[in-house]
XYZ file of C-alpha atoms in Angstrom:
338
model
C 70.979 281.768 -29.546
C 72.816 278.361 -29.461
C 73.063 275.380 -31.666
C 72.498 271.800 -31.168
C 75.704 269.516 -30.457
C 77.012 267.387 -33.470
C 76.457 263.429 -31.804
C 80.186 262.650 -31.016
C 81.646 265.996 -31.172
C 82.803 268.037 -27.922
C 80.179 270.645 -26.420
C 80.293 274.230 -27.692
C 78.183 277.341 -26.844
C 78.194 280.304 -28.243
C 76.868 283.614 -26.386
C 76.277 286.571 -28.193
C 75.122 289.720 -26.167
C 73.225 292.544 -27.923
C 75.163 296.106 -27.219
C 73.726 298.250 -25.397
C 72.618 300.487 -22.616
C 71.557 299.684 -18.544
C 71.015 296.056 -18.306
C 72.750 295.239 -20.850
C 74.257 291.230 -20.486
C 77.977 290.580 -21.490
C 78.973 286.907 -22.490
C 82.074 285.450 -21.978
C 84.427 283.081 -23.660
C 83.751 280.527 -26.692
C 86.313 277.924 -25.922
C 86.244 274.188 -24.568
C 84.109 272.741 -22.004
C 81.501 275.227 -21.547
C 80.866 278.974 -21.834
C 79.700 282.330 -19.390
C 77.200 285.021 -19.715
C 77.785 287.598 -17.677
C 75.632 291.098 -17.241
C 76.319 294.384 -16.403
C 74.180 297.129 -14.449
C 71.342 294.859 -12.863
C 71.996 291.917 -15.461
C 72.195 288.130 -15.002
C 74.796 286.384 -15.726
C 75.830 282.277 -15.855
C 78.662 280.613 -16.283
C 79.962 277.750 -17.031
C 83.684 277.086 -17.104
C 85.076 278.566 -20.180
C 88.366 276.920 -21.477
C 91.922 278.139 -22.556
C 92.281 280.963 -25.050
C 88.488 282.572 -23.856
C 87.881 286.133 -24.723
C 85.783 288.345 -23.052
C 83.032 291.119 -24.645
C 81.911 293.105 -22.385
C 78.935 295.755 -22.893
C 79.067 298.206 -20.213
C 76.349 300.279 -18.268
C 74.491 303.698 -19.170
C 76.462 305.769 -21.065
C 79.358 303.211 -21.746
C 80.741 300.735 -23.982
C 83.675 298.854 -23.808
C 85.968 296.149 -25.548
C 88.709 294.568 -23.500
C 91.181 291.747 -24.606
C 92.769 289.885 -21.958
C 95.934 289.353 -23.586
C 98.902 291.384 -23.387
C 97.942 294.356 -26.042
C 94.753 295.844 -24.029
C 96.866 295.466 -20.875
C 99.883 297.693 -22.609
C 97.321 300.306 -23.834
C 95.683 300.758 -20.611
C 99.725 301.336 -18.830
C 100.443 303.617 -21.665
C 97.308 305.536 -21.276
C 98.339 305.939 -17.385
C 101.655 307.054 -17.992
C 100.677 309.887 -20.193
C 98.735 311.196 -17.580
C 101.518 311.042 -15.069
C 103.724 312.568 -17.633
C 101.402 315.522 -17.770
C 100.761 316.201 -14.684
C 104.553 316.509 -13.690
C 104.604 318.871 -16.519
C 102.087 320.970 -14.885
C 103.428 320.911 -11.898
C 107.026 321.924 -13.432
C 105.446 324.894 -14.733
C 103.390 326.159 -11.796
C 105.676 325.810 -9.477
C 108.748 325.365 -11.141
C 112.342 327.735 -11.209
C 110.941 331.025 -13.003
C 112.514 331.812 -16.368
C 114.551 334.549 -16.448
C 115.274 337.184 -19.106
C 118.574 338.709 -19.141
C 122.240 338.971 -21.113
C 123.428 335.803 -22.437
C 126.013 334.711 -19.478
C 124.429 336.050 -16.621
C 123.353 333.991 -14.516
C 119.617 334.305 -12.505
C 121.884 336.143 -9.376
C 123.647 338.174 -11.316
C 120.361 339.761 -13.069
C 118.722 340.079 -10.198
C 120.844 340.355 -7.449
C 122.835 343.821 -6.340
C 125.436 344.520 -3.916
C 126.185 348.125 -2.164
C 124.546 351.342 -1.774
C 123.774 353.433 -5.197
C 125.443 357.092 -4.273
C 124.101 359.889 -5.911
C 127.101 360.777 -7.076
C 128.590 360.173 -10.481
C 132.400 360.329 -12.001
C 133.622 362.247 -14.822
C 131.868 360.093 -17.642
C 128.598 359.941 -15.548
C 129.119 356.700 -14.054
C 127.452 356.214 -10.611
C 129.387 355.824 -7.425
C 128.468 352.290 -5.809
C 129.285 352.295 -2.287
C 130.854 349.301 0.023
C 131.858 348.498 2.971
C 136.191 349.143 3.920
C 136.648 345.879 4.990
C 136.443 343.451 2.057
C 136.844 346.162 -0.796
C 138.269 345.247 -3.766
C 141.615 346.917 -3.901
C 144.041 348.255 -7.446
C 147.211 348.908 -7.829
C 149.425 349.701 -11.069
C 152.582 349.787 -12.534
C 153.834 351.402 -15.959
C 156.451 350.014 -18.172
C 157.654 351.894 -21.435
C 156.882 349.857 -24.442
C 159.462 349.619 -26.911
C 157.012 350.218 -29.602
C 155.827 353.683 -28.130
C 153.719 353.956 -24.903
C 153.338 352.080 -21.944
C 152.026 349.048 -20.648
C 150.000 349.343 -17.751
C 149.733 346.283 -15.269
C 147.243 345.998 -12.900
C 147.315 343.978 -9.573
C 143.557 343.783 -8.224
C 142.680 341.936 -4.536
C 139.355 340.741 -3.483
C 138.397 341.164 -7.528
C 138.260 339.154 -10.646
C 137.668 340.319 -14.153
C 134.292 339.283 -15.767
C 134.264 339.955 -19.649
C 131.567 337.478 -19.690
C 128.827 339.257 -17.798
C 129.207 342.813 -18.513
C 126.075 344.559 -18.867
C 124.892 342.613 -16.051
C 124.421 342.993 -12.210
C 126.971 344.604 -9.750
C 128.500 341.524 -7.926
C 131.052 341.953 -4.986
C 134.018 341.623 -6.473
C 133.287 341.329 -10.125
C 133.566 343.785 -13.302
C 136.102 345.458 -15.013
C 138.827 348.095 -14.669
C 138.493 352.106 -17.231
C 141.313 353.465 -17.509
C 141.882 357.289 -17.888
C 145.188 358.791 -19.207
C 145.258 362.668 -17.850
C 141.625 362.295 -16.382
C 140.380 360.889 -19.964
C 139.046 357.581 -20.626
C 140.717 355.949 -23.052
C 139.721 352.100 -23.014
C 138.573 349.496 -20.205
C 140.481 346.988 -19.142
C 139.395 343.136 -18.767
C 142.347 341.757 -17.709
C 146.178 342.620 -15.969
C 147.107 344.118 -18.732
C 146.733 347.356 -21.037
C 148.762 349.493 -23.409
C 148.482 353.475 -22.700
C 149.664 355.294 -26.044
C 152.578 358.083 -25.534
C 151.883 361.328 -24.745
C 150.220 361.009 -21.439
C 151.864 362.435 -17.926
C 149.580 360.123 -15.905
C 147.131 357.285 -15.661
C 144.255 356.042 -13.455
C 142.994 352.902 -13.050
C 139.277 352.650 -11.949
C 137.169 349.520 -10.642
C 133.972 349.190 -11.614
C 131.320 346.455 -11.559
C 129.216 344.249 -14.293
C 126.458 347.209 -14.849
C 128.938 350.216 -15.213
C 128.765 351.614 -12.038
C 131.705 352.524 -9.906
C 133.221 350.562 -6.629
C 133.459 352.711 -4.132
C 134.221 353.196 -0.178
C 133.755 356.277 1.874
C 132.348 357.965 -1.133
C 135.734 357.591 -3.617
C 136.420 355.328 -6.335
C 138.638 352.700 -5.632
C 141.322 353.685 -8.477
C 145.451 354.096 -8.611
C 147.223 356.580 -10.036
C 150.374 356.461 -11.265
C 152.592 359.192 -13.039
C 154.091 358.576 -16.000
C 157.203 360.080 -15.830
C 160.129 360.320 -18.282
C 159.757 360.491 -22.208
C 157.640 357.393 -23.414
C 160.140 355.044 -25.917
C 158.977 356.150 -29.409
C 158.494 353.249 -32.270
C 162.299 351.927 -32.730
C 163.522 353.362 -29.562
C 164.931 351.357 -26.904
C 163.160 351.325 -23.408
C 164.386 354.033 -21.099
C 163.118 352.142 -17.933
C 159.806 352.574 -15.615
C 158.549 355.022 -13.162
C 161.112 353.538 -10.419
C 163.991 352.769 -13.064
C 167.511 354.291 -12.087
C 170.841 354.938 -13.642
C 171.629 351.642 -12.625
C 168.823 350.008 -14.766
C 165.289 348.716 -13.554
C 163.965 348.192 -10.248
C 161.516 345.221 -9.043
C 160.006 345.837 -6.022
C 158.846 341.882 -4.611
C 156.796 341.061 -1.435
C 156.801 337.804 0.000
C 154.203 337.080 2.619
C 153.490 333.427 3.698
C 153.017 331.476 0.132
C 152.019 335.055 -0.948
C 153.723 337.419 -3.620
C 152.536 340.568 -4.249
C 152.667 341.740 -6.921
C 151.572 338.453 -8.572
C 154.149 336.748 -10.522
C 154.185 338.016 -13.952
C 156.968 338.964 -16.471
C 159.620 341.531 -16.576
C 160.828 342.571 -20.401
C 164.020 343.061 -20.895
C 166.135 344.181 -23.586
C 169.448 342.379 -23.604
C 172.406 344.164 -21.928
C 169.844 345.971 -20.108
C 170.202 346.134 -15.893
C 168.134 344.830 -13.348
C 167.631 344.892 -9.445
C 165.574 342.686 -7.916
C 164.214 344.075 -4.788
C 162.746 341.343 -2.301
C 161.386 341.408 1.079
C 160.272 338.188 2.608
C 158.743 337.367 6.396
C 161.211 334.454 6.295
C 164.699 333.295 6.247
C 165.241 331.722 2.388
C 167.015 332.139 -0.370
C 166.547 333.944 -3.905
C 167.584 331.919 -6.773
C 167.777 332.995 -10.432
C 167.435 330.613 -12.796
C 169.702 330.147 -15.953
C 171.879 333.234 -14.518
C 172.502 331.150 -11.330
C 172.317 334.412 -9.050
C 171.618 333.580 -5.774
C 170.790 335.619 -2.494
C 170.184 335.202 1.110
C 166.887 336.286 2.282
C 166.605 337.635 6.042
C 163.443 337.745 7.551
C 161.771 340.921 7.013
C 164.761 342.781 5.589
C 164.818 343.895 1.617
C 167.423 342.533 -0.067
C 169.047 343.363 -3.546
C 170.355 341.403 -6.405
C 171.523 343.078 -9.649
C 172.320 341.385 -13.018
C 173.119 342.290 -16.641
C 170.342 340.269 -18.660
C 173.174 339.457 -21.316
C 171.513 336.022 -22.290
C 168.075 335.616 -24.160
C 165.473 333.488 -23.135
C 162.883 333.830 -20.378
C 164.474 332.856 -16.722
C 162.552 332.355 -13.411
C 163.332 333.990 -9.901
C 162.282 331.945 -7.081
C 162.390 331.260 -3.859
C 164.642 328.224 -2.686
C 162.876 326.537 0.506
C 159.504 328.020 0.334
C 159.675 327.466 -3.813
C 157.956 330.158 -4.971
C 157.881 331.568 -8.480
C 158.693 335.376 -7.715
C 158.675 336.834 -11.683
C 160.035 335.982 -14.872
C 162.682 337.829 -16.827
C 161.910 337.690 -20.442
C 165.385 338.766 -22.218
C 165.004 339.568 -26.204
């Protein structure tokens, strides 16, 4: 349908196509100069130069209809439509073939839950704990020393190699290397240990010191725990009571056995509790020539290369004073005076 031009006024034609099915037409653009039909599936089509700010309606084919805008809006809507799909594909793909989920304690992580290390013995220890066999070389190794607490009891420090406590994934895999320490005072357990240190009350004559890993079984090599034991000997201080020394304490006072090996101390540098007016030797050994120092007592001592050397002092000042090592400058222990 058209309409007659106005004498005198510019040319317009309008096209209006009926919606529909297979050979359906389409017309195109109402604007100046001229206009297009266009059709679809088998239809005809003319056109004839359609001027600036021409839309287009479009009747599709069988089976389809469509309305498209050639500004910017239909253009957005048909990149936002194609995004979503792209969006959801990736998240099919994610969860096909993603990393599986796990299910296991809070703080384990996917190794640890399901990883294992060792060989599962059939044999148990006293509380039913099985014995998890490794290899000698690379075993985690304990040691531990007792000191009297002046409150009653000892304190028990541990010195562990190849091992690290992990408080924060008990319950969870055995890991080389990982887990916690039980302690048992006269072959009882009395308490598990997550770190160097541990308070033993009084009454026992000795204490072990066991390894075992994040799920409760015990580290072992050549079918035996990996454990210390070490005697408690002497009367434990009672509340109020003034220390009476540790398992290698003398008449003399208290005994600190040090190792230095390369930029390595054994045991670890930690502190020594003193009571003031109370004795001390320290006991070094080094693979070098240096010198031991004492700070705030200004002791010092020539060190001979692999010879144990002695240095005894009255801690008669309070405070807490380092020992080290002069040219290698190594922090030995502390010596915490009260």
């Amino acid at each position: 349908m058209s309409t007659e031009p106005t004498p005198g006024a510019p040319a317009t034609t309008q096209a209006v196509a009926p919606r529909g099915t297979g050979g359906g037409a389409a017309a195109r653009g109402v604007g100046r100069g001229g206009a297009a039909a266009r059709g679809t599936s088998g239809g005809t089509g003319a056109r004839a130069g359609a001027g600036r700010g021409e839309t287009v309606l479009r009747v599709a084919g069988p089976g389809e209809a469509a309305l498209r805008g050639t500004g910017r809006r239909g253009v957005a809507r048909r990149r936002a439509a194609a995004f979503g799909g792209i969006v959801l594909a990736v998240a099919l793909v994610a969860g096909c073939g993603g990393r599986a989920t796990t299910h296991h304690k809070p703080g384990t992580s996917h190794q640890e839950a399901t990883g294992g290390s060792g060989t599962l013995l059939p044999a148990k220890d006293e509380a039913g704990h099985r014995l998890r066999e490794v290899p000698a070389a690379g075993a985690p190794a304990v040691r531990a020393d007792a000191r009297p607490d002046t409150e009653g009891g000892w304190n028990i420090h541990l010195t562990v190699e190849r091992f690290r406590f992990t408080p924060e994934s008990v319950g969870g895999a055995a890991i080389p290397g990982r887990g916690h320490a039980r302690l048992l005072a006269d072959g009882k357990e009395t308490g598990r240990a997550y770190g160097p240190w541990h308070h033993i009350p009084p009454g026992a004559r000795t204490v072990t010191v066991r390894l075992h890993a994040d799920d409760h079984t015990v580290w072992a090599v050549a079918g035996k725990p990996i454990e210390a034991t070490v005697p408690l000997t002497g009367a434990a201080p009672t509340a109020g009571a003034p220390a009476v020394g540790t398992p290698t304490a003398t008449a003399t006072g208290r005994t600190v056995e040090i190792t230095v090996t390369g930029t390595s101390v054994q045991p670890p540098p930690s502190r020594v509790e003193l009571k003031k007016g109370e004795r001390v030797t320290l006991r070094v050994t080094s693979d070098r020539a240096d010198t031991l120092h004492v700070h705030g007592y200004d002791h010092e001592l020539p060190l001979a290369p692999g010879q144990p050397a002695s240095l005894t002092l009255t801690a008669d000042r309070t405070g807490l004073f380092e020992v080290e090592t002069h040219e290698s400058g190594l922090l030995l222990t502390q010596l915490a005076v009260r």
